[in-house]
Amino acid sequence: MRFALICFDGMEELDLVGPWEVLRMWQLSWPDDGIDVFTVSLDGPTVQCAKGMKIVTDMPRSAMGDVDVLLLPGGMGTRRYIGDDAVGVWLRELAAAGTLMTSVCTGSLVLASAGLLT
C-alpha cells in the first residue's frame, strides 16, 4: 500500500510530520505489510513549512505514480491551491482512479475546491 504525503510551502509541520511518523513506524515495524510511505512536493524538492522547518521531499508530483492513499496537510499554504485548476484536475484524477483522499485541517479546503467533498 502506497501512502503519498503531499508537501508544499506554508504547510503546517505537525499536519505532515505526525501522520508520517505513525505511517513510517508501521512501515518499519511490519515490513511484510508492504507499506510504502513517501513525501511528494508541489513546490520543488525542498519546501519551507509554516514555522520555518524545511523538508527535502522524496519526489516531485510528476514522479509519484499510482498511490492508495493521499494525505494533504493544512496550513496557510493551502490557500494558493484553492481554486487551482491544475491541482484540482490532478486530485480528481487520483480520486477517480481509486486513491483514498484524506487531509488534515485546512487541507480539506483544497479537496473541497476540487469537488471531492460533499
CSV table of C-alpha atoms in Angstrom, one decimal:
chain,number,residue,atom,x,y,z
A,1,MET,CA,0.0,0.0,0.0
A,2,ARG,CA,1.5,3.4,-1.1
A,3,PHE,CA,0.9,6.5,1.1
A,4,ALA,CA,1.8,9.8,-0.5
A,5,LEU,CA,2.1,12.7,1.9
A,6,ILE,CA,1.9,16.0,-0.1
A,7,CYS,CA,4.3,18.8,0.8
A,8,PHE,CA,4.1,22.5,-0.1
A,9,ASP,CA,5.4,25.8,1.1
A,10,GLY,CA,3.5,27.1,4.1
A,11,MET,CA,2.0,23.8,5.2
A,12,GLU,CA,1.8,23.1,9.0
A,13,GLU,CA,4.7,20.9,10.1
A,14,LEU,CA,2.6,18.8,12.5
A,15,ASP,CA,0.0,18.1,9.8
A,16,LEU,CA,2.6,16.2,7.8
A,17,VAL,CA,5.1,15.0,10.4
A,18,GLY,CA,2.6,13.4,12.8
A,19,PRO,CA,1.0,11.2,10.1
A,20,TRP,CA,4.4,10.5,8.5
A,21,GLU,CA,5.8,9.3,11.9
A,22,VAL,CA,2.9,6.9,12.5
A,23,LEU,CA,2.8,5.5,9.0
A,24,ARG,CA,6.6,5.2,8.8
A,25,MET,CA,6.6,3.3,12.1
A,26,TRP,CA,4.1,0.9,10.6
A,27,GLN,CA,6.4,0.5,7.5
A,28,LEU,CA,9.5,-0.2,9.6
A,29,SER,CA,7.9,-2.4,12.3
A,30,TRP,CA,5.9,-4.6,10.0
A,31,PRO,CA,7.8,-4.8,6.7
A,32,ASP,CA,5.7,-7.8,5.5
A,33,ASP,CA,2.6,-5.5,5.3
A,34,GLY,CA,4.1,-3.9,2.2
A,35,ILE,CA,3.7,-0.3,3.3
A,36,ASP,CA,5.4,2.5,1.3
A,37,VAL,CA,5.3,6.0,2.8
A,38,PHE,CA,6.8,8.9,1.0
A,39,THR,CA,6.7,12.7,0.6
A,40,VAL,CA,5.6,14.4,-2.6
A,41,SER,CA,6.4,18.0,-3.4
A,42,LEU,CA,4.1,20.5,-5.1
A,43,ASP,CA,6.7,23.3,-4.7
A,44,GLY,CA,10.1,21.9,-5.6
A,45,PRO,CA,12.4,19.5,-3.9
A,46,THR,CA,12.6,21.4,-0.6
A,47,VAL,CA,9.6,23.1,1.0
A,48,GLN,CA,9.5,25.5,3.8
A,49,CYS,CA,6.8,24.9,6.4
A,50,ALA,CA,4.7,27.5,8.2
A,51,LYS,CA,7.1,27.7,11.2
A,52,GLY,CA,10.3,27.5,9.2
A,53,MET,CA,11.1,23.8,9.1
A,54,LYS,CA,12.5,22.8,5.7
A,55,ILE,CA,11.7,19.4,4.3
A,56,VAL,CA,13.5,17.7,1.5
A,57,THR,CA,10.9,15.7,-0.3
A,58,ASP,CA,11.2,12.2,-1.7
A,59,MET,CA,9.9,13.1,-5.2
A,60,PRO,CA,8.0,15.7,-7.3
A,61,ARG,CA,4.3,15.3,-8.0
A,62,SER,CA,5.2,14.2,-11.6
A,63,ALA,CA,7.1,11.1,-10.3
A,64,MET,CA,4.5,9.9,-7.8
A,65,GLY,CA,2.7,7.4,-9.9
A,66,ASP,CA,-0.3,5.5,-8.5
A,67,VAL,CA,-1.0,5.7,-4.8
A,68,ASP,CA,-3.5,4.1,-2.5
A,69,VAL,CA,-3.8,7.0,0.0
A,70,LEU,CA,-3.0,10.6,-0.4
A,71,LEU,CA,-2.7,12.9,2.6
A,72,LEU,CA,-3.0,16.7,2.1
A,73,PRO,CA,-1.9,18.7,5.2
A,74,GLY,CA,-3.2,22.1,6.1
A,75,GLY,CA,-1.8,25.5,6.8
A,76,MET,CA,-1.8,28.9,5.2
A,77,GLY,CA,0.0,27.4,2.2
A,78,THR,CA,-3.2,25.7,1.2
A,79,ARG,CA,-4.8,29.0,0.1
A,80,ARG,CA,-3.0,29.1,-3.2
A,81,TYR,CA,-4.3,25.7,-4.2
A,82,ILE,CA,-7.9,26.5,-3.5
A,83,GLY,CA,-9.4,27.0,-7.0
A,84,ASP,CA,-6.1,25.9,-8.7
A,85,ASP,CA,-7.4,24.1,-11.8
A,86,ALA,CA,-4.3,22.0,-12.4
A,87,VAL,CA,-4.2,20.7,-8.8
A,88,GLY,CA,-8.0,20.2,-8.9
A,89,VAL,CA,-7.8,18.1,-12.0
A,90,TRP,CA,-4.9,16.1,-10.6
A,91,LEU,CA,-6.7,15.4,-7.4
A,92,ARG,CA,-9.9,14.4,-9.2
A,93,GLU,CA,-8.0,12.0,-11.5
A,94,LEU,CA,-6.4,10.3,-8.4
A,95,ALA,CA,-9.8,10.0,-6.7
A,96,ALA,CA,-11.4,8.6,-9.8
A,97,ALA,CA,-8.5,6.0,-10.0
A,98,GLY,CA,-9.4,4.8,-6.5
A,99,THR,CA,-7.0,6.8,-4.4
A,100,LEU,CA,-8.3,7.4,-0.9
A,101,MET,CA,-8.1,11.1,-0.4
A,102,THR,CA,-7.5,12.4,3.1
A,103,SER,CA,-6.5,15.7,4.7
A,104,VAL,CA,-5.6,17.4,7.9
A,105,CYS,CA,-7.3,20.7,8.9
A,106,THR,CA,-7.4,23.2,6.0
A,107,GLY,CA,-6.1,20.6,3.5
A,108,SER,CA,-9.8,19.7,3.3
A,109,LEU,CA,-10.4,23.1,1.7
A,110,VAL,CA,-8.3,22.1,-1.3
A,111,LEU,CA,-10.2,18.8,-1.6
A,112,ALA,CA,-13.5,20.7,-1.3
A,113,SER,CA,-12.4,23.1,-4.0
A,114,ALA,CA,-11.6,20.2,-6.3
A,115,GLY,CA,-15.2,18.9,-5.8
A,116,LEU,CA,-14.2,15.9,-3.7
A,117,LEU,CA,-16.2,16.6,-0.6
A,118,THR,CA,-19.9,16.6,-0.1
